[in-house]
Coordinates of C-alpha atoms (C1' of nucleotides) in Angstrom, one line a residue:
Chain A
X1 CA 8.7 30.6 13.7
X2 CA 10.1 29.0 10.5
X3 CA 9.6 25.5 10.4
X4 CA 8.9 22.5 8.2
X5 CA 7.5 19.0 8.6
X6 CA 9.6 16.1 7.2
X7 CA 6.8 13.5 7.7
X8 CA 4.5 16.2 5.8
X9 CA 3.9 14.4 2.3
X10 CA 3.9 18.0 0.5
X11 CA 7.1 19.3 -1.0
X12 CA 9.4 21.3 1.5
X13 CA 9.2 24.5 -1.0
X14 CA 5.6 24.0 -0.8
X15 CA 5.6 24.0 2.9
X16 CA 8.1 27.0 3.1
X17 CA 5.3 29.0 0.9
X18 CA 2.6 28.0 2.9
X19 CA 4.5 28.9 6.1
X20 CA 5.6 32.4 5.0
X21 CA 1.8 32.7 3.9
X22 CA 0.6 31.8 7.3
X23 CA 3.1 34.2 8.9
X24 CA 1.8 37.1 7.1
X25 CA -1.8 36.3 7.6
X26 CA -1.6 36.0 11.2
X27 CA 0.4 39.5 11.1
X28 CA 3.8 37.9 12.4
X29 CA 5.5 39.3 9.0
X30 CA 4.2 42.8 8.3
X31 CA 3.9 44.7 5.1
X32 CA 7.3 45.9 4.0
X33 CA 9.6 43.8 6.4
X34 CA 12.5 42.0 5.2
X35 CA 12.5 38.0 5.1
X36 CA 15.4 35.9 5.9
X37 CA 18.0 35.6 3.1
X38 CA 17.8 33.1 1.1
X39 CA 20.8 31.2 2.5
X40 CA 19.9 32.2 6.1
X41 CA 16.5 30.7 5.8
X42 CA 18.4 27.4 4.2
X43 CA 20.6 27.3 7.6
X44 CA 17.6 27.6 9.7
X45 CA 15.5 25.0 8.2
X46 CA 18.6 22.8 7.1
X47 CA 17.5 22.4 3.6
X48 CA 19.0 23.4 0.1
X49 CA 19.4 26.6 -0.7
X50 CA 17.6 25.9 -4.2
X51 CA 14.6 24.7 -2.2
X52 CA 14.3 28.3 -0.5
X53 CA 15.0 29.9 -3.9
X54 CA 12.3 27.9 -5.7
X55 CA 9.6 28.7 -2.5
X56 CA 11.0 32.5 -2.6
X57 CA 10.5 32.9 -6.5
X58 CA 7.1 31.2 -6.5
X59 CA 6.1 33.7 -3.8
X60 CA 7.2 36.8 -5.8
X61 CA 5.3 35.3 -8.7
X62 CA 2.3 35.2 -6.8
X63 CA 2.8 38.6 -6.0
X64 CA 3.0 38.1 -1.9
X65 CA 6.9 39.2 -1.5
X66 CA 9.1 41.2 -3.5
X67 CA 12.7 40.3 -4.3
X68 CA 14.9 43.2 -4.8
X69 CA 18.3 42.0 -6.2
X70 CA 21.5 42.6 -3.8
X71 CA 18.6 44.1 -1.1
X72 CA 16.6 40.9 -0.1
X73 CA 13.1 39.9 -0.2
X74 CA 10.3 42.0 1.2
X75 CA 6.7 41.5 2.0
X76 CA 4.1 43.1 -0.5
X77 CA 0.8 44.2 0.8
X78 CA -1.8 41.5 0.3
X79 CA -3.1 42.7 -3.5
X80 CA -7.2 41.9 -4.1
X81 CA -6.6 38.5 -5.8
X82 CA -8.0 38.3 -9.2
X83 CA -9.3 34.9 -9.0
X84 CA -7.6 32.6 -11.3
X85 CA -10.1 30.2 -12.7
X86 CA -7.9 27.1 -13.2
X87 CA -6.4 27.5 -9.5
X88 CA -10.4 27.7 -8.0
X89 CA -10.8 24.4 -10.3
X90 CA -7.9 22.9 -8.6
X91 CA -8.9 24.0 -4.9
X92 CA -12.4 22.7 -5.5
X93 CA -10.9 19.2 -6.2
X94 CA -8.6 19.3 -3.4
X95 CA -11.2 20.3 -1.2
X96 CA -13.6 17.6 -2.4
X97 CA -10.7 15.0 -1.9
X98 CA -10.7 16.3 1.6
X99 CA -14.2 15.8 2.3
X100 CA -14.1 11.9 1.1
X101 CA -11.4 11.2 3.1
X102 CA -13.2 12.9 6.3
X103 CA -16.3 11.2 5.3
X104 CA -14.5 8.1 4.9
X105 CA -12.9 8.7 8.5
X106 CA -16.6 8.7 10.0
X107 CA -16.9 12.5 10.2
X108 CA -20.2 14.4 9.8
X109 CA -21.2 17.1 8.1
X110 CA -20.9 19.3 10.9
X111 CA -17.9 17.8 12.2
X112 CA -16.3 18.4 8.6
X113 CA -17.3 22.2 9.0
X114 CA -16.5 22.4 12.3
X115 CA -13.0 20.9 11.5
X116 CA -12.7 23.5 8.7
X117 CA -13.7 26.4 10.8
X118 CA -11.2 25.8 14.0
X119 CA -8.4 25.1 11.1
X120 CA -9.4 28.5 9.7
X121 CA -10.0 30.6 13.0
X122 CA -6.5 29.2 14.3
X123 CA -4.8 30.7 11.1
X124 CA -6.0 34.1 11.4
X125 CA -6.6 34.4 15.1
X126 CA -3.6 36.6 15.5
X127 CA -4.6 38.7 12.7
X128 CA -6.4 41.0 14.6
X129 CA -4.0 41.7 17.2
Chain B
X1 CA -19.9 7.5 -14.7
X2 CA -15.7 7.0 -14.4
X3 CA -13.8 10.0 -15.3
X4 CA -10.6 11.4 -15.2
X5 CA -9.4 14.9 -15.8
X6 CA -5.9 15.4 -17.4
X7 CA -5.7 18.9 -16.1
X8 CA -6.2 17.8 -12.6
X9 CA -2.6 18.0 -11.2
X10 CA -3.4 14.8 -9.3
X11 CA -2.0 11.7 -10.4
X12 CA -4.3 9.5 -12.2
X13 CA -4.4 6.5 -9.8
X14 CA -5.3 8.8 -7.1
X15 CA -8.3 10.3 -9.1
X16 CA -9.4 7.0 -9.9
X17 CA -9.6 6.0 -6.2
X18 CA -11.5 9.1 -5.2
X19 CA -13.9 8.7 -8.2
X20 CA -14.9 5.0 -7.0
X21 CA -14.8 6.4 -3.5
X22 CA -17.4 9.0 -4.5
X23 CA -19.4 6.7 -6.4
X24 CA -19.8 4.7 -3.3
X25 CA -20.6 7.6 -1.2
X26 CA -23.2 8.5 -3.6
X27 CA -24.8 5.1 -3.6
X28 CA -24.3 4.7 -7.3
X29 CA -21.9 1.5 -6.7
X30 CA -23.5 -0.3 -3.9
X31 CA -22.3 -3.3 -1.3
X32 CA -21.1 -6.0 -3.0
X33 CA -21.2 -5.0 -6.3
X34 CA -18.9 -5.8 -8.9
X35 CA -16.1 -3.2 -10.2
X36 CA -15.2 -3.0 -13.8
X37 CA -12.5 -5.2 -14.4
X38 CA -8.8 -3.6 -14.5
X39 CA -8.4 -4.0 -18.2
X40 CA -12.1 -2.8 -18.5
X41 CA -11.7 0.2 -16.7
X42 CA -8.4 1.0 -18.4
X43 CA -9.9 1.2 -21.4
X44 CA -12.8 2.9 -20.6
X45 CA -10.7 5.5 -19.3
X46 CA -7.9 5.1 -22.0
X47 CA -5.2 4.5 -19.4
X48 CA -3.0 2.0 -18.5
X49 CA -3.7 -1.5 -17.0
X50 CA -1.0 -1.0 -14.0
X51 CA -2.5 2.3 -13.4
X52 CA -5.9 1.0 -12.6
X53 CA -4.3 -1.8 -10.7
X54 CA -2.4 0.7 -8.4
X55 CA -5.9 2.6 -7.5
X56 CA -7.5 -0.9 -6.7
X57 CA -4.6 -2.3 -4.7
X58 CA -4.8 1.0 -2.6
X59 CA -8.7 0.7 -2.6
X60 CA -8.1 -2.8 -1.2
X61 CA -5.7 -1.7 1.4
X62 CA -7.8 1.1 2.9
X63 CA -10.6 -1.5 3.0
X64 CA -13.0 0.2 0.4
X65 CA -12.9 -2.8 -2.1
X66 CA -12.3 -6.3 -1.9
X67 CA -10.3 -8.0 -4.3
X68 CA -10.5 -11.6 -5.3
X69 CA -8.3 -13.5 -7.8
X70 CA -9.6 -14.6 -10.8
X71 CA -12.9 -13.3 -9.8
X72 CA -12.8 -9.1 -9.8
X73 CA -12.9 -6.5 -7.5
X74 CA -16.1 -6.0 -5.1
X75 CA -17.5 -3.2 -2.9
X76 CA -17.2 -3.6 0.4
X77 CA -19.4 -2.7 3.5
X78 CA -18.2 0.8 4.6
X79 CA -16.7 -0.1 8.1
X80 CA -16.6 2.0 11.0
X81 CA -13.3 3.5 10.4
X82 CA -10.2 3.4 12.6
X83 CA -8.9 6.7 12.5
X84 CA -4.9 6.8 11.3
X85 CA -3.3 9.6 13.1
X86 CA -1.1 10.1 10.3
X87 CA -3.6 10.6 7.9
X88 CA -5.2 13.0 10.2
X89 CA -2.4 14.9 10.4
X90 CA -2.0 15.0 6.7
X91 CA -5.6 15.9 6.4
X92 CA -5.3 19.0 8.5
X93 CA -2.1 20.2 6.6
X94 CA -4.0 19.8 3.6
X95 CA -7.1 21.7 4.8
X96 CA -4.8 24.3 6.1
X97 CA -3.3 24.8 2.7
X98 CA -6.6 25.3 1.2
X99 CA -7.5 27.8 3.7
X100 CA -4.6 30.0 3.1
X101 CA -5.2 29.7 -0.9
X102 CA -9.0 30.6 -0.4
X103 CA -7.8 33.6 1.9
X104 CA -5.3 34.6 -0.5
X105 CA -8.0 34.5 -3.4
X106 CA -10.0 37.1 -1.1
X107 CA -12.7 34.5 0.1
X108 CA -14.1 35.6 3.7
X109 CA -14.9 33.2 6.4
X110 CA -18.2 32.6 5.6
X111 CA -17.3 32.0 1.8
X112 CA -14.8 29.6 2.8
X113 CA -17.2 27.5 4.8
X114 CA -20.0 27.9 1.9
X115 CA -17.9 26.5 -0.4
X116 CA -17.0 23.7 1.6
X117 CA -20.4 22.9 2.6
X118 CA -21.8 22.9 -1.0
X119 CA -19.0 20.5 -2.0
X120 CA -20.1 18.1 0.3
X121 CA -23.8 18.3 -0.3
X122 CA -22.9 17.9 -3.8
X123 CA -20.9 14.7 -2.7
X124 CA -23.4 13.0 -1.0
X125 CA -26.7 14.3 -2.1
X126 CA -27.7 11.4 -4.1
X127 CA -26.8 9.1 -0.9
X128 CA -30.3 9.2 0.8
X129 CA -32.1 8.4 -2.5
Chain C
X1 CA 24.2 -8.2 1.6
X2 CA 21.1 -7.7 -0.7
X3 CA 20.0 -10.6 -2.5
X4 CA 17.3 -12.5 -4.1
X5 CA 16.5 -16.0 -5.0
X6 CA 15.2 -16.7 -8.2
X7 CA 14.0 -20.5 -7.1
X8 CA 12.1 -19.1 -4.4
X9 CA 8.6 -18.9 -5.1
X10 CA 7.5 -15.6 -3.8
X11 CA 7.5 -12.6 -5.6
X12 CA 10.7 -10.5 -6.1
X13 CA 9.4 -7.5 -4.2
X14 CA 8.3 -9.3 -1.4
X15 CA 11.9 -11.0 -0.9
X16 CA 13.3 -7.4 -1.3
X17 CA 11.0 -6.5 1.6
X18 CA 11.8 -9.4 3.8
X19 CA 15.6 -9.1 3.0
X20 CA 15.5 -5.4 4.4
X21 CA 13.8 -6.0 7.2
X22 CA 16.0 -8.9 7.9
X23 CA 19.1 -6.7 8.0
X24 CA 17.3 -4.2 10.1
X25 CA 16.6 -7.0 12.4
X26 CA 20.4 -8.2 12.3
X27 CA 21.5 -4.7 13.1
X28 CA 23.3 -4.3 9.8
X29 CA 21.1 -1.7 8.9
X30 CA 20.6 0.8 11.6
X31 CA 18.3 3.3 12.6
X32 CA 18.5 6.6 10.3
X33 CA 20.9 5.0 7.8
X34 CA 20.4 5.3 4.1
X35 CA 19.1 2.8 1.7
X36 CA 20.6 2.3 -1.7
X37 CA 18.7 4.5 -4.1
X38 CA 16.0 2.5 -5.9
X39 CA 17.9 2.7 -9.0
X40 CA 21.1 1.5 -7.5
X41 CA 19.3 -1.5 -5.6
X42 CA 17.7 -2.3 -9.0
X43 CA 21.3 -2.5 -10.6
X44 CA 22.9 -4.6 -7.6
X45 CA 20.0 -7.3 -8.0
X46 CA 19.5 -6.7 -11.8
X47 CA 15.9 -6.1 -11.6
X48 CA 13.7 -3.4 -12.4
X49 CA 13.3 -0.2 -10.9
X50 CA 9.5 -0.5 -10.1
X51 CA 10.1 -3.6 -8.5
X52 CA 12.4 -2.0 -5.9
X53 CA 10.2 0.8 -5.9
X54 CA 7.2 -1.3 -5.0
X55 CA 9.2 -2.8 -2.1
X56 CA 10.2 0.6 -0.9
X57 CA 6.6 1.9 -1.0
X58 CA 5.4 -1.1 0.9
X59 CA 8.2 -0.9 3.4
X60 CA 7.2 2.8 4.2
X61 CA 3.6 2.0 4.4
X62 CA 4.6 -0.3 7.2
X63 CA 6.4 2.4 8.7
X64 CA 9.8 0.3 8.6
X65 CA 11.5 2.9 6.4
X66 CA 10.8 6.8 5.7
X67 CA 10.9 8.1 1.9
X68 CA 12.2 11.4 1.6
X69 CA 11.6 12.7 -2.2
X70 CA 14.7 13.7 -3.8
X71 CA 16.4 12.4 -1.0
X72 CA 16.2 9.0 -0.7
X73 CA 14.9 6.4 1.7
X74 CA 16.1 5.7 5.3
X75 CA 15.5 3.3 8.0
X76 CA 13.0 4.5 10.7
X77 CA 13.1 3.3 14.3
X78 CA 11.3 0.2 15.0
X79 CA 8.0 1.5 16.7
X80 CA 6.0 -0.5 19.2
X81 CA 3.7 -2.1 16.4
X82 CA -0.1 -1.9 16.7
X83 CA -1.0 -5.4 15.9
X84 CA -3.2 -5.4 12.7
X85 CA -5.9 -7.9 13.3
X86 CA -6.0 -9.0 9.7
X87 CA -2.3 -9.2 9.8
X88 CA -2.2 -11.9 12.6
X89 CA -5.4 -13.9 10.8
X90 CA -3.1 -14.3 7.7
X91 CA -0.1 -15.0 9.5
X92 CA -1.5 -17.9 11.9
X93 CA -3.4 -19.5 8.5
X94 CA 0.0 -19.3 7.3
X95 CA 1.8 -21.1 10.2
X96 CA -0.7 -23.6 10.0
X97 CA -0.2 -24.4 6.4
X98 CA 3.6 -24.5 7.4
X99 CA 2.8 -27.2 10.1
X100 CA 0.4 -29.1 8.1
X101 CA 3.5 -29.5 5.5
X102 CA 6.3 -30.3 8.1
X103 CA 3.8 -32.9 9.9
X104 CA 3.5 -34.2 6.1
X105 CA 7.4 -34.4 6.0
X106 CA 7.5 -36.5 8.8
X107 CA 8.6 -34.1 11.4
X108 CA 7.5 -34.6 15.0
X109 CA 6.2 -32.0 17.2
X110 CA 9.8 -31.4 18.9
X111 CA 11.4 -31.4 15.3
X112 CA 9.0 -28.7 14.0
X113 CA 9.8 -26.4 17.0
X114 CA 13.7 -26.8 16.5
X115 CA 13.4 -26.1 13.3
X116 CA 11.5 -22.7 14.2
X117 CA 13.9 -21.9 17.0
X118 CA 17.0 -22.1 14.6
X119 CA 15.5 -20.0 12.2
X120 CA 14.6 -17.6 14.5
X121 CA 18.1 -17.8 16.6
X122 CA 19.9 -17.3 12.8
X123 CA 17.9 -14.6 11.8
X124 CA 18.7 -12.2 15.1
X125 CA 21.8 -13.7 16.1
X126 CA 23.6 -10.5 15.2
X127 CA 21.2 -8.1 16.8
X128 CA 23.2 -8.3 20.1
X129 CA 26.7 -7.4 18.4
Chain D
X1 CA -16.2 -29.4 7.8
X2 CA -15.1 -28.3 4.7
X3 CA -14.3 -24.5 4.6
X4 CA -12.8 -22.0 2.8
X5 CA -12.3 -18.3 3.7
X6 CA -12.5 -15.6 1.1
X7 CA -10.5 -12.9 3.2
X8 CA -7.7 -15.5 3.2
X9 CA -5.2 -14.4 0.8
X10 CA -4.2 -18.0 -0.3
X11 CA -5.6 -19.4 -3.7
X12 CA -8.8 -21.5 -2.7
X13 CA -7.3 -24.6 -4.6
X14 CA -4.2 -24.4 -1.8
X15 CA -7.2 -23.4 1.2
X16 CA -9.1 -26.8 0.2
X17 CA -5.6 -28.9 -0.2
X18 CA -4.9 -28.0 3.2
X19 CA -8.5 -28.4 4.5
X20 CA -8.4 -32.0 3.5
X21 CA -5.1 -32.7 4.9
X22 CA -6.1 -31.1 8.1
X23 CA -9.1 -33.3 8.3
X24 CA -6.7 -36.0 7.7
X25 CA -4.3 -35.0 10.4
X26 CA -7.2 -34.8 12.8
X27 CA -8.5 -38.3 11.9
X28 CA -11.7 -36.9 10.8
X29 CA -11.1 -38.1 7.4
X30 CA -9.7 -41.9 7.8
X31 CA -7.7 -44.1 5.3
X32 CA -9.8 -45.2 2.6
X33 CA -12.6 -43.4 3.4
X34 CA -14.4 -41.5 0.4
X35 CA -14.1 -37.7 -0.4
X36 CA -17.1 -35.7 -1.4
X37 CA -17.1 -35.9 -5.3
X38 CA -15.7 -32.9 -7.4
X39 CA -19.2 -31.6 -8.2
X40 CA -20.5 -32.1 -4.4
X41 CA -17.3 -30.3 -2.9
X42 CA -17.6 -27.6 -5.2
X43 CA -21.4 -27.2 -4.5
X44 CA -20.6 -27.3 -0.6
X45 CA -17.7 -24.8 -0.9
X46 CA -19.9 -22.7 -4.0
X47 CA -16.7 -22.7 -5.8
X48 CA -15.8 -23.9 -9.2
X49 CA -15.6 -27.4 -10.4
X50 CA -12.4 -26.8 -11.6
X51 CA -10.9 -25.1 -8.5
X52 CA -11.9 -28.3 -6.5
X53 CA -10.4 -30.6 -9.3
X54 CA -7.1 -28.8 -9.5
X55 CA -7.2 -29.4 -5.1
X56 CA -7.9 -33.2 -5.7
X57 CA -5.2 -33.4 -8.6
X58 CA -2.7 -32.1 -6.4
X59 CA -3.7 -34.1 -3.4
X60 CA -3.3 -37.3 -5.4
X61 CA 0.0 -36.0 -7.0
X62 CA 1.2 -35.6 -3.2
X63 CA -0.3 -39.2 -2.7
X64 CA -2.5 -38.1 0.0
X65 CA -5.5 -39.2 -1.9
X66 CA -6.1 -41.8 -4.8
X67 CA -8.5 -41.4 -7.3
X68 CA -10.5 -44.0 -8.8
X69 CA -12.2 -43.2 -12.2
X70 CA -15.9 -43.5 -12.2
X71 CA -15.6 -44.4 -8.4
X72 CA -14.3 -41.0 -6.6
X73 CA -11.6 -40.3 -4.6
X74 CA -10.2 -42.1 -1.4
X75 CA -7.8 -41.3 1.4
X76 CA -4.3 -43.3 1.5
X77 CA -2.4 -44.2 4.2
X78 CA 0.2 -41.3 5.3
X79 CA 3.3 -42.6 3.9
X80 CA 6.7 -42.4 5.1
X81 CA 7.5 -39.2 3.3
X82 CA 10.8 -38.6 1.3
X83 CA 11.9 -35.4 2.3
X84 CA 11.9 -33.3 -0.9
X85 CA 14.8 -30.9 -0.9
X86 CA 13.1 -27.9 -2.8
X87 CA 10.2 -28.0 -0.2
X88 CA 12.3 -27.8 2.5
X89 CA 14.1 -25.1 0.9
X90 CA 10.7 -23.2 0.4
X91 CA 9.1 -24.4 4.1
X92 CA 12.3 -22.3 5.7
X93 CA 12.0 -19.6 3.7
X94 CA 7.9 -19.1 4.4
X95 CA 8.9 -19.9 8.5
X96 CA 11.6 -17.2 8.2
X97 CA 9.0 -14.7 6.4
X98 CA 7.0 -15.5 9.5
X99 CA 9.3 -15.0 12.1
X100 CA 10.0 -11.8 10.7
X101 CA 6.6 -11.0 10.7
X102 CA 6.0 -11.8 14.0
X103 CA 9.2 -10.1 15.4
X104 CA 7.8 -6.7 13.6
X105 CA 4.7 -7.3 15.5
X106 CA 6.5 -7.2 18.8
X107 CA 6.4 -11.0 19.6
X108 CA 9.5 -12.4 21.8
X109 CA 11.0 -15.4 20.8
X110 CA 9.0 -17.4 23.7
X111 CA 5.7 -15.8 22.1
X112 CA 6.7 -16.8 18.9
X113 CA 7.5 -20.7 19.6
X114 CA 4.4 -20.3 22.0
X115 CA 2.4 -19.4 19.0
X116 CA 3.3 -22.3 16.9
X117 CA 3.0 -24.7 19.5
X118 CA -0.8 -23.7 20.1
X119 CA -1.2 -24.0 16.6
X120 CA 0.5 -27.5 16.0
X121 CA -1.3 -28.5 18.9
X122 CA -4.9 -27.3 17.8
X123 CA -4.2 -29.1 14.7
X124 CA -3.5 -32.5 15.7
X125 CA -5.5 -32.5 19.2
X126 CA -8.1 -34.9 17.7
X127 CA -5.6 -37.2 16.1
X128 CA -5.5 -39.4 19.4
X129 CA -8.9 -39.9 20.0
Chain E
dG1 C1' 21.2 12.8 -7.6
dT2 C1' 16.9 11.0 -5.7
dG3 C1' 11.9 9.3 -5.9
dG4 C1' 6.9 9.1 -8.5
dT5 C1' 4.0 8.2 -12.5
dC6 C1' 2.9 6.1 -16.5
dT7 C1' 3.0 3.3 -20.6
dA8 C1' 3.3 -1.1 -23.7
dG9 C1' 3.4 -5.1 -23.6
dA10 C1' 4.7 -9.9 -21.7
dC11 C1' 3.8 -13.7 -19.0
dC12 C1' 2.0 -16.2 -14.9
dA13 C1' -1.6 -18.1 -11.5
dC14 C1' -6.4 -18.3 -10.3
dT15 C1' -11.5 -19.5 -11.2
Chain F
dG1 C1' -12.5 -14.3 -17.8
dT2 C1' -9.9 -12.3 -13.8
dG3 C1' -5.9 -10.3 -11.1
dG4 C1' -0.8 -10.1 -10.3
dT5 C1' 4.1 -9.6 -11.4
dC6 C1' 7.8 -8.0 -14.1
dT7 C1' 10.5 -5.5 -17.8
dA8 C1' 12.3 -1.7 -20.4
dG9 C1' 12.1 2.7 -21.1
dA10 C1' 10.0 7.4 -20.8
dC11 C1' 9.1 11.9 -18.6
dC12 C1' 8.6 14.7 -14.5
dA13 C1' 9.3 17.0 -9.9
dC14 C1' 11.9 17.5 -5.9
dG15 C1' 16.3 18.7 -3.9

DNA sequence: GTGGTCTAGACCACT
DNA sequence: GTGGTCTAGACCACG
């Protein structure tokens, strides 16, 4: 359920963030549900406590979870997000970089869109369950 | 023609790499054409020579350009790319991260695909000219 | 254990690369073992940090070591190598250049092969220990 | 007969040197025979005159050819070479680097020796003709 | 603590 | 003129 990939070049705390967001999107973690403790998750993933802490703090800053002191971390309901312009710019740059990479790997327009679609569908396929 | 964006979180040398790949995809830089010298481009972008050098070397390793000592850097023909498995894994992780981000920004499946499509079309719109 | 030779014409970072590969071949550095930190090795060799970093990055690209940000560099298992055609061509040109040089030094066919053999055996003599 | 390879990473003047030495070893260029003029060879190879000049000067320094002002360059007889210790050290380092590279390419001791042998035989196969 | 990016500037080799 | 190596030192991100 919780996994990180050491060969993934993204920082571990970022992988944890995306991992939890993904579990929420898939409905595996539901609103109000309690997340593992910082120490517990650190043990599960065999990473440093500070790394998990950083992920949880960032998730709270993004209003994805709520940290109640002495109680634990809980999933918040997904809010209608105000689109942050800076984030959107960065996102587009990332997508553009991915497009260039895919094009250089010889993928056609259709293949690129198909690739994205299947990744998206994989991501939320359990949401309707 | 050559630009970097200081508000972009990616390192400068990576922006240079993508910038040049993009110019090649758009047909603005053509096969065999000489790129600016490392010192020249460093001056244009007001960055350090080593930063440009790092970008050029990476581009040569990816077989996008060819560097001839004492002569300069030249655009290679785009070869049938051998798809590197490790690269593909990383690419999918990046796309997945982007999907998660977009979903959290409230974008629907259609909007996400449309966003990607428009980025792709913008990228290669001048290729056929 | 870690050494560079200032009278060697090859660049320092390349010497570091071969030095580490050699230590791995000899079994002195074993799979999973941590290498010195870039700063540590730079101090040992009294060279600049960037020079060691360049060597480490090249070793990671060749899949000889694995770099984990914030953790350090670790020896990977030697994988079944995909033979890169370009590398093979360059290797043969280097060998040919060496042959010409040896022939001009008056070495016979037997002496040349014997020279190579002894260099090879020296290289891996400790591997079986 | 005279060729250089732009994808070879060795400097052009060095390729010219080895090219000429090879032709002499193979007996294609014989003792006393006149080499192309500096300008002529530069034209043939489409390289700069200075580059050919550098090669010829180095060849003369190594006593492989003799340059007679206003006359041209001529092949000297192959002398019994005094083995230069510094050269031998460098040569061994090159061979060692090649051995490491070959070993990492998955070649066995026998394959490495066989590779060298075939390169050597190819080099001098026409000498006895 | 770890590696990564970047700068400024020197010096070298190749064409 | 071109690129390549190296240094010294700063600042950042990650664990």
